Coordinates of C-alpha atoms in Angstrom, one line a residue:
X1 CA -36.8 -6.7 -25.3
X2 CA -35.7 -4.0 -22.5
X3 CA -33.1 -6.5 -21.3
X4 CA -31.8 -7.3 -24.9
X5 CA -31.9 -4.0 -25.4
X6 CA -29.4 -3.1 -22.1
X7 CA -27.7 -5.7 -22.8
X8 CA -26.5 -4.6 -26.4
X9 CA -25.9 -1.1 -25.0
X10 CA -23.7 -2.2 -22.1
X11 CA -21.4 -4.2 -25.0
X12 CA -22.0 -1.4 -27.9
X13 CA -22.2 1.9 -26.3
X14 CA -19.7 4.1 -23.9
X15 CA -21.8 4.1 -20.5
X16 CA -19.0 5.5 -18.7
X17 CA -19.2 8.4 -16.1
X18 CA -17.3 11.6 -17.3
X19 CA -14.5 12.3 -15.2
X20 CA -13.8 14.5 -13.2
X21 CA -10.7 17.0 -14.3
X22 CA -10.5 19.5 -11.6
X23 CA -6.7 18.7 -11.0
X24 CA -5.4 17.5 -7.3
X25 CA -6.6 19.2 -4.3
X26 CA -4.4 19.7 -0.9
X27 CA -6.7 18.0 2.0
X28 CA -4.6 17.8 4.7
X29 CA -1.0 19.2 5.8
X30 CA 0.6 19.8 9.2
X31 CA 4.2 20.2 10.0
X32 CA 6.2 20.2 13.4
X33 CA 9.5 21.0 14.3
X34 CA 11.8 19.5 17.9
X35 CA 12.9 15.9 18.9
X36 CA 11.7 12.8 16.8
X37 CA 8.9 10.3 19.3
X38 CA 8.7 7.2 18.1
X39 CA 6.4 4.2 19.4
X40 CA 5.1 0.9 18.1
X41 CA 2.1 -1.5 18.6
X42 CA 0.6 -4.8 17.4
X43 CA -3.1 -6.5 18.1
X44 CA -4.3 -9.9 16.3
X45 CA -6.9 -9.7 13.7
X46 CA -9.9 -11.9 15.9
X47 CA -10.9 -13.6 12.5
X48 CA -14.4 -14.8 13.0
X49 CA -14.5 -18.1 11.0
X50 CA -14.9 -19.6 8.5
X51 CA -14.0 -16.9 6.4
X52 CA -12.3 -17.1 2.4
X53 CA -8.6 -16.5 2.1
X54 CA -8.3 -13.5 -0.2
X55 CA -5.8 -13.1 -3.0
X56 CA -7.5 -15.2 -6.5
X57 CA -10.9 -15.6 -8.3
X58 CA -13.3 -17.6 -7.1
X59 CA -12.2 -20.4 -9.0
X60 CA -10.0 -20.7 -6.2
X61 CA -12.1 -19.7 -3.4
X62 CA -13.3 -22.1 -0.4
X63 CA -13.9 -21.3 3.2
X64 CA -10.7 -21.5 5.6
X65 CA -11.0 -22.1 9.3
X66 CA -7.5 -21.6 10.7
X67 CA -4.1 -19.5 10.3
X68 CA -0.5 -20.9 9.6
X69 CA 0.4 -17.7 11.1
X70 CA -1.8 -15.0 13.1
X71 CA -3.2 -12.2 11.7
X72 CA -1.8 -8.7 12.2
X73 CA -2.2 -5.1 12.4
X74 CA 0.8 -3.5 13.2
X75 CA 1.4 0.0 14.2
X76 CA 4.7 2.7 13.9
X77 CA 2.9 6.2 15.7
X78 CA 6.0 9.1 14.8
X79 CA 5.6 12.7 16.4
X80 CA 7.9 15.2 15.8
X81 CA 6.5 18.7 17.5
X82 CA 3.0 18.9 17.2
X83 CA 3.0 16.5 13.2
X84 CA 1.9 13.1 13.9
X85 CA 2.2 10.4 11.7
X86 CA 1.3 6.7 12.3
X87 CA 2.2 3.9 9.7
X88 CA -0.1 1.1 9.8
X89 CA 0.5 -2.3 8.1
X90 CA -2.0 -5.3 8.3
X91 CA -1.6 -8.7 6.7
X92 CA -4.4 -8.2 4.1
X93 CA -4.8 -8.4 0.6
X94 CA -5.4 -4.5 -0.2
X95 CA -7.2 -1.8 1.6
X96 CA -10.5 -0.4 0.2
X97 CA -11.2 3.4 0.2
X98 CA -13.9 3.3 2.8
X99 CA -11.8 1.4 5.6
X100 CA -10.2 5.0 6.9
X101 CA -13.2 6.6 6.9
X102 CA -14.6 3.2 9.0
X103 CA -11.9 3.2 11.0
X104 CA -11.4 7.3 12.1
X105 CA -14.1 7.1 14.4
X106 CA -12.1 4.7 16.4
X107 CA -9.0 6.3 16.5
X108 CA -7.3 8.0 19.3
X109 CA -6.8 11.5 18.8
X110 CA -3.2 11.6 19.3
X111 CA -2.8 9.2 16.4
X112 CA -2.4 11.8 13.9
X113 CA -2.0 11.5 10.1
X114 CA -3.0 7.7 9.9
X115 CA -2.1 5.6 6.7
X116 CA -3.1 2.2 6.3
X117 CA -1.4 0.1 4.0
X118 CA -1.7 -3.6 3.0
X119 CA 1.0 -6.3 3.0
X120 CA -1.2 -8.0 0.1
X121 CA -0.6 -11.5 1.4
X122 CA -2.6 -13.5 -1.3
X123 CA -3.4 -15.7 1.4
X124 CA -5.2 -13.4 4.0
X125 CA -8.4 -13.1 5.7
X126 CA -11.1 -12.1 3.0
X127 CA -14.7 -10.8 3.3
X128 CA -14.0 -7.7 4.7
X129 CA -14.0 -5.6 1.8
X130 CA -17.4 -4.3 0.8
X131 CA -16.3 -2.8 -2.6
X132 CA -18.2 -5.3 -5.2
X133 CA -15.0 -5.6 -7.9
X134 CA -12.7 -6.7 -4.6
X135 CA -15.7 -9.4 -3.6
X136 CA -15.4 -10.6 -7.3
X137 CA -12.2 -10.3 -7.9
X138 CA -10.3 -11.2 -4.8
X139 CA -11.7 -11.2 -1.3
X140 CA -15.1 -12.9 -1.4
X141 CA -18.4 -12.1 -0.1
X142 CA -18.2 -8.9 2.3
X143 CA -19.0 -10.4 5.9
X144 CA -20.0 -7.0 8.4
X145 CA -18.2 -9.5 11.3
X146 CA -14.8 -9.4 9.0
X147 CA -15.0 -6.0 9.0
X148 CA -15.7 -5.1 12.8
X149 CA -12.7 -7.6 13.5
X150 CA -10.2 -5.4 11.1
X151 CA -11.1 -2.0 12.7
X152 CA -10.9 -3.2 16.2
X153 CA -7.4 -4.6 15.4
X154 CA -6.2 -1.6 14.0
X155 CA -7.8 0.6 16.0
X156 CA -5.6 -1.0 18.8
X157 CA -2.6 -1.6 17.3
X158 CA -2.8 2.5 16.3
X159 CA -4.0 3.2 20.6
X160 CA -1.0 1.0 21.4
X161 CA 1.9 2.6 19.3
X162 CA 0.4 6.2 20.1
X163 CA 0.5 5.1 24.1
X164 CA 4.3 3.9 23.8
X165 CA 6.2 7.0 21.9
X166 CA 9.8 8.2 23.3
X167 CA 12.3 9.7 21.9
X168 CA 14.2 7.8 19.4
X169 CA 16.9 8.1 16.6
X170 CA 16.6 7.1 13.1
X171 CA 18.4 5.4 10.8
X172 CA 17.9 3.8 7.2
X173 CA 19.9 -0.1 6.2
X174 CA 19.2 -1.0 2.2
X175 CA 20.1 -4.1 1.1
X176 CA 20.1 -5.0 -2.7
X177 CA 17.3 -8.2 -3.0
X178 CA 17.7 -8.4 -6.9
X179 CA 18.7 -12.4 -7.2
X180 CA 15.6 -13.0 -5.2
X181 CA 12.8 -11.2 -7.4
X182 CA 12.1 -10.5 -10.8
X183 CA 10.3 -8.7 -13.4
X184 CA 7.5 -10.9 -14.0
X185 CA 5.8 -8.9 -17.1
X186 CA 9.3 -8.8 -19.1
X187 CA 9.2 -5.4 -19.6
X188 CA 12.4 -4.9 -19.8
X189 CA 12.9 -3.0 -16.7
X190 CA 14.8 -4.0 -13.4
X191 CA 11.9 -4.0 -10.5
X192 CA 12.6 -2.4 -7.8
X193 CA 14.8 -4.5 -6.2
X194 CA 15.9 -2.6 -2.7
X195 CA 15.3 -3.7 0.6
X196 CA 14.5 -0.8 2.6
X197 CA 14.4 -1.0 6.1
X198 CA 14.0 2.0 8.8
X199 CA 14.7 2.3 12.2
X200 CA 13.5 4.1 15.0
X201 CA 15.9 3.3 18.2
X202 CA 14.1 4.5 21.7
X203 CA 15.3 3.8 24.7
X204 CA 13.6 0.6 25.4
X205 CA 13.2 -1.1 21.9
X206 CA 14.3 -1.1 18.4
X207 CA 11.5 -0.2 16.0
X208 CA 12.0 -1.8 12.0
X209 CA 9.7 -0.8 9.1
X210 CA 11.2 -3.3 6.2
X211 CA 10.2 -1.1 2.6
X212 CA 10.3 -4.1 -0.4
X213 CA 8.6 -4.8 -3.3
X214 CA 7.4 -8.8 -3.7
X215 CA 4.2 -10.1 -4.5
X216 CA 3.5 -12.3 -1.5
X217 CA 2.2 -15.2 -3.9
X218 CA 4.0 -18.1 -2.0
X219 CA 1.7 -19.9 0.0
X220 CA 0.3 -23.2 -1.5
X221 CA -2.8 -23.1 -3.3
X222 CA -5.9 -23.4 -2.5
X223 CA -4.9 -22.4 0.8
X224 CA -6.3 -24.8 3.5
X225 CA -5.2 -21.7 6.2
X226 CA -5.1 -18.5 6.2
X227 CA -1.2 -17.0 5.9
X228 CA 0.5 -13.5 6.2
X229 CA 2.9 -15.4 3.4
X230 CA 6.3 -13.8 2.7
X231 CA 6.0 -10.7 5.4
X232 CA 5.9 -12.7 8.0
X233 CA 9.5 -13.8 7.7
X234 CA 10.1 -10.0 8.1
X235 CA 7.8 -9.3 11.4
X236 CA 8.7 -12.3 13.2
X237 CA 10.2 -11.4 16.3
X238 CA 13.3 -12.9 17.0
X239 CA 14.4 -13.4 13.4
X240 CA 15.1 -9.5 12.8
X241 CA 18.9 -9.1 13.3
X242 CA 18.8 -5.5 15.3
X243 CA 15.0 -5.4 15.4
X244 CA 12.7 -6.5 18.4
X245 CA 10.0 -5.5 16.0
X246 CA 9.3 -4.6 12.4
X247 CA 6.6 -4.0 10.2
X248 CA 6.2 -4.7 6.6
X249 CA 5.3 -2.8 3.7
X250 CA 5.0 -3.5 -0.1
X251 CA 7.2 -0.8 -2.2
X252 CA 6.6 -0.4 -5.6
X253 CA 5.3 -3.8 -6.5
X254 CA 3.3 -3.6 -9.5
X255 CA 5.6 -6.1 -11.2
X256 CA 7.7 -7.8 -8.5
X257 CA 7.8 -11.5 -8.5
X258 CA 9.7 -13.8 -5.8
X259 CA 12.5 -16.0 -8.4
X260 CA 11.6 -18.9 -5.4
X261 CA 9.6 -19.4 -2.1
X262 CA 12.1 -17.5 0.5
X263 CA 12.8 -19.2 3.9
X264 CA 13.3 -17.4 7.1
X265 CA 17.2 -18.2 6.3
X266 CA 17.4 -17.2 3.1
X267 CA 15.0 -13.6 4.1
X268 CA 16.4 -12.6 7.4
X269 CA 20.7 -12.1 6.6
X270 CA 19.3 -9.3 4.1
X271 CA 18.5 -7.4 7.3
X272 CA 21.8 -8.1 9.0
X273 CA 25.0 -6.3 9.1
X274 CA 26.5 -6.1 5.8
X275 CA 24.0 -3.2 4.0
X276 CA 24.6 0.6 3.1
X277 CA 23.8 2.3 6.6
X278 CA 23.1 5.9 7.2
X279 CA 21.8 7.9 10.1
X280 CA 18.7 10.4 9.5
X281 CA 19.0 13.5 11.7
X282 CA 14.8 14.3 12.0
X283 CA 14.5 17.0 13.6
X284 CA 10.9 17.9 11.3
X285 CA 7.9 15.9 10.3
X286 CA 5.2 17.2 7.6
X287 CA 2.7 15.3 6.0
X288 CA 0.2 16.3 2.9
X289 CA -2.7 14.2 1.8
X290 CA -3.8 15.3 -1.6
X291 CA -6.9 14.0 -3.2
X292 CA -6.1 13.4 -7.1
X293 CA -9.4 12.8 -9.4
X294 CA -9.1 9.5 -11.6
X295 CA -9.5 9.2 -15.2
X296 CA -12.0 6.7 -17.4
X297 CA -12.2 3.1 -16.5
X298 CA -11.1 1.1 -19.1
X299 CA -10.4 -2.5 -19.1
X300 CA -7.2 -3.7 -21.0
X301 CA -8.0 -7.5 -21.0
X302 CA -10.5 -10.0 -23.2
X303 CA -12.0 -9.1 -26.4
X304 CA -13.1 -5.7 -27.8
X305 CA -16.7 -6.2 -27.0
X306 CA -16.2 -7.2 -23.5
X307 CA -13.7 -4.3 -22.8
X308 CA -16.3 -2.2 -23.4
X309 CA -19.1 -4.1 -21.2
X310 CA -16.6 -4.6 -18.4
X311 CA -15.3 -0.9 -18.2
X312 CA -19.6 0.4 -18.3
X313 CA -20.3 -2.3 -15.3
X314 CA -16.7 -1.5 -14.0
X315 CA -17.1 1.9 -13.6
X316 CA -20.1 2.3 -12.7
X317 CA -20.8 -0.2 -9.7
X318 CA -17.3 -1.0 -8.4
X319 CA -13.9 1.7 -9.7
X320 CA -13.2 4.7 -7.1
X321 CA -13.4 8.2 -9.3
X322 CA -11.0 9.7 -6.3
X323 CA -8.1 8.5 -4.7
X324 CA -6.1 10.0 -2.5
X325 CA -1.8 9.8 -2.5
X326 CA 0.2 11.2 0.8
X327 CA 3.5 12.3 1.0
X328 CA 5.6 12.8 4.3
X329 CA 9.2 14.0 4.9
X330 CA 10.7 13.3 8.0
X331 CA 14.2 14.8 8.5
X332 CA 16.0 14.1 5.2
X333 CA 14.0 11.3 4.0
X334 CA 10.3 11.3 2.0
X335 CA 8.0 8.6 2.5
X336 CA 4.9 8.3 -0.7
X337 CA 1.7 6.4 0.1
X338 CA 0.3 5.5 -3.1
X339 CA -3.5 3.4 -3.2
X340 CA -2.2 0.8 -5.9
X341 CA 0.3 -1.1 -6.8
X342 CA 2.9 0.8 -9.1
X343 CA 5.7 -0.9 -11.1
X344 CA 9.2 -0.1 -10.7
X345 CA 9.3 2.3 -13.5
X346 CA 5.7 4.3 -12.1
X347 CA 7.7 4.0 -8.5
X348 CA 10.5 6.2 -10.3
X349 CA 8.5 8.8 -11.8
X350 CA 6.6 9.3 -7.8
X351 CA 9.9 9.8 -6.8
X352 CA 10.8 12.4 -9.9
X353 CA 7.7 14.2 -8.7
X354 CA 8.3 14.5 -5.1
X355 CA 12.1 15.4 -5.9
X356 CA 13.8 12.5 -4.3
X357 CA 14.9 9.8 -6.3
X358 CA 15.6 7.7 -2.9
X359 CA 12.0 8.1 -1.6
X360 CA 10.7 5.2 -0.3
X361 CA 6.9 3.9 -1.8
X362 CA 4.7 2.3 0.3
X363 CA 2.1 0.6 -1.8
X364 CA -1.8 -0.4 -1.4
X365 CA -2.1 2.5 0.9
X366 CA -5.2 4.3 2.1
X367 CA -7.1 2.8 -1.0
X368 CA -7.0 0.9 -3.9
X369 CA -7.1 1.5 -7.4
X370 CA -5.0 -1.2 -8.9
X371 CA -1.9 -1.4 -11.2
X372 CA -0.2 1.7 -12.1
X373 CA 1.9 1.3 -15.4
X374 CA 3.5 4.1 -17.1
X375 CA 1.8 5.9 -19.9
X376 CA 3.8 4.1 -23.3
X377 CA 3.3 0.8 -21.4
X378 CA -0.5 1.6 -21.4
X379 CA -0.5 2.6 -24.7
X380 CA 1.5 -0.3 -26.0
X381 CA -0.6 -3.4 -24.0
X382 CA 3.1 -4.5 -22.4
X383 CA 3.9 -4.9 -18.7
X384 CA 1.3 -4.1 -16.1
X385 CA -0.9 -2.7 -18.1
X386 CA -3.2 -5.4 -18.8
X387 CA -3.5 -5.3 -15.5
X388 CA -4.6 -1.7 -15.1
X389 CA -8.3 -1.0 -15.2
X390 CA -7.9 3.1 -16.0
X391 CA -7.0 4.5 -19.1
X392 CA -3.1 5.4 -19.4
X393 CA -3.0 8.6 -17.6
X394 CA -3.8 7.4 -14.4
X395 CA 0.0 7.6 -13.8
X396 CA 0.0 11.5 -14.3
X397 CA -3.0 11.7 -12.0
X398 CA -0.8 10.4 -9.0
X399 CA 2.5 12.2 -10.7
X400 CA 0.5 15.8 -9.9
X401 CA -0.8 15.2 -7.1
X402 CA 2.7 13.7 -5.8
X403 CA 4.3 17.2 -7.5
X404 CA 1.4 19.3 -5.5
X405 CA 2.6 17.3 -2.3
X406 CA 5.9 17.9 -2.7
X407 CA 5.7 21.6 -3.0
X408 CA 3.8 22.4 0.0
X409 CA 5.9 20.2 2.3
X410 CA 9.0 22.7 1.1
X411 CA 10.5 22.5 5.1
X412 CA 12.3 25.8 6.5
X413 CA 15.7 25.6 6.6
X414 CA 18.0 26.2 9.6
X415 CA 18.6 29.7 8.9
X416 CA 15.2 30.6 8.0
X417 CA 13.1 32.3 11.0
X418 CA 10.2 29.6 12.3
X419 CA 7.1 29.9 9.8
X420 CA 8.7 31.1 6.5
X421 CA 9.3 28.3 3.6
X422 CA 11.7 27.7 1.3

């Protein structure tokens, strides 16, 4: 009778946690000021097999005991005065909200502001992830070995690009991409369909971080190896016209589809030559990590009754009730780390927030929340928001806390006396 009894409530009642409405709090800032460092590194992920590729339900899930392609962490460390800021992309599916935690221990403590971002290869090495919804949902039972082998690759990767800083120039290439994604939740809205790609020049190498938006859904299923899928045409070296190493990063993604499996021929002239160029003068790097509070859980998909069951058991055992977005100008441009994946038109209104409409997003970052669909979208049940497992002001959430970021990074201009703010 008891279990009858929870049972009924979990499908009948609202079991959800209140949320917490507090508003965005600053966590972390720092600023610098003098010549931009740059320096990059790169370990393998030591996958201890046989482990599940991550990426689809369990339908689709079987133990894997090779790669197609290795398995990165890769590392861009920037310093500018006494700001440090290191970039961190590994060939994953997403990153949880524990793994920084995990990892700081490890870290050197030159490294900085550290944000680690996922290139969401559906393909990638899973059981790493202890979160129960990502075991469910996506990366398969949690394996303590997985994770150890994750940390220890990033942890090096971050030592290595910390170790190998020198002064460097910078530069931004964008290359329009739109005939080779689409909108795949015909919403009526153009994803975002630029190829970013940024570039540190030192005196010994040429640094790349490629920006784009593209679910990396190509690899063959079920997977008989693990793959790093569509990034890896991007971080190969020798296929990076101008580059002798790159890193990738997802932009706003939320509802990017490749049109067609891309080939290292088709992929690699979009980072050639023939885009819109400009130089970035950095002479000033600050960084803010705010921590926004998220709203109720609530599940979009399936029948009435089993929304309500899977938001109680979603909420309570599995969602994040905190996330945290971070925000970063360097020189003239602004760089958003955002824990989900955002559509194109959420992507916009981070970039309203922060006050730069050419700021680039860098997706599954430092957490992960899921999709982030604008509010009418939410309200509606088009585009994303199926997808989306909070109610629809989760978008505002990351808007304030992307505003709040914004305003405290407000750098000194050149007339204004060291220590005063615009």
């Amino acid at each position: 009778m008891l279990a009858l009894a929870a049972l009924l409530a979990l499908f009948t009642l609202d079991l959800r946690q209140t949320p917490v409405d507090t508003g965005p709090k600053i966590s972390f800032t720092a600023e610098g000021h003098g010549p931009l460092l740059a320096g990059a590194g790169q370990a393998e992920i030591h996958v201890p097999y046989p482990v599940v590729p991550a990426g689809y339900g369990p339908k689709d899930r079987h133990e894997v005991t090779s790669a197609a392609q290795p398995q990165m962490a890769r590392a861009i460390a920037l310093q500018v005065g006494d700001a440090k800021l290191t970039l961190v992309s590994v060939d994953l599916l997403e990153i949880d909200s524990q793994l920084l935690e995990d990892l700081k221990p490890r870290l050197p403590k030159d490294a900085g502001d550290v944000w680690v971002c996922a290139t969401h290869t559906h393909s990638g090495m899973g059981n790493y992830d202890p979160n129960l919804l990502a075991q469910i949902a996506g990366t398969g039972r949690f394996k303590r070995e997985a994770r150890e082998a994750l940390l220890d690759a990033i942890a090096s990767a971050v030592s290595l690009s910390a170790g190998s800083r020198a002064g460097a120039k910078a530069h931004v290439d964008e290359y329009d991409f739109l005939d080779k994604v689409r909108d795949r939740s015909a919403s009526d809205d153009p994803p975002d369909a630029v190829l970013r790609a940024l570039g540190f020049q030192t005196s010994s190498s040429a640094i790349g971080l490629v920006d784009l938006a593209v679910h990396p859904t190509t690899w063959p299923r079920p997977a008989t190896m693990l793959s790093a899928d569509l990034p890896a045409l991007f971080t190969r070296n020798n296929q990076r016209p101008g580059y002798a190493w790159a890193a990738f990063f997802q932009g706003a993604v939320g509802n990017v589809a490749v049109r067609e499996p891309l080939s290292p021929e088709v992929a690699t002239p979009s980072l050639g030559a023939t885009g819109r160029h400009r130089e970035i003068l950095v002479d000033a790097l600050a960084t803010a990590e705010v921590d926004a509070p998220l709203p109720s859980v609530e599940i979009h998909a399936g029948p009435g009754s089993a929304r309500r069951a899977a938001s109680n058991l979603v909420d309570h055992l599995a969602a994040p009730h905190w996330a945290t977005l971070s925000v970063a100008h360097l020189g003239s441009l602004t760089l958003i780390a955002v824990p989900g994946e955002p559509t194109a038109a959420a992507g916009r209104a981070l970039r309203e927030a922060v006050g730069d409409k050419d700021a680039l997003i860098l997706g599954l970052c430092n957490g992960y929340v899921g999709y982030i669909e604008t509010p009418d979208r939410v309200e509606k049940g088009i585009g994303e928001s199926p997808r989306q497992y909070y109610d629809s002001s989760l978008l505002s959430r990351f808007t304030s806390a992307a505003s709040l970021a914004g305003q405290s990074l407000g750098l000194p201009t050149r007339n204004q006396e060291p220590g005063t703010r615009n």
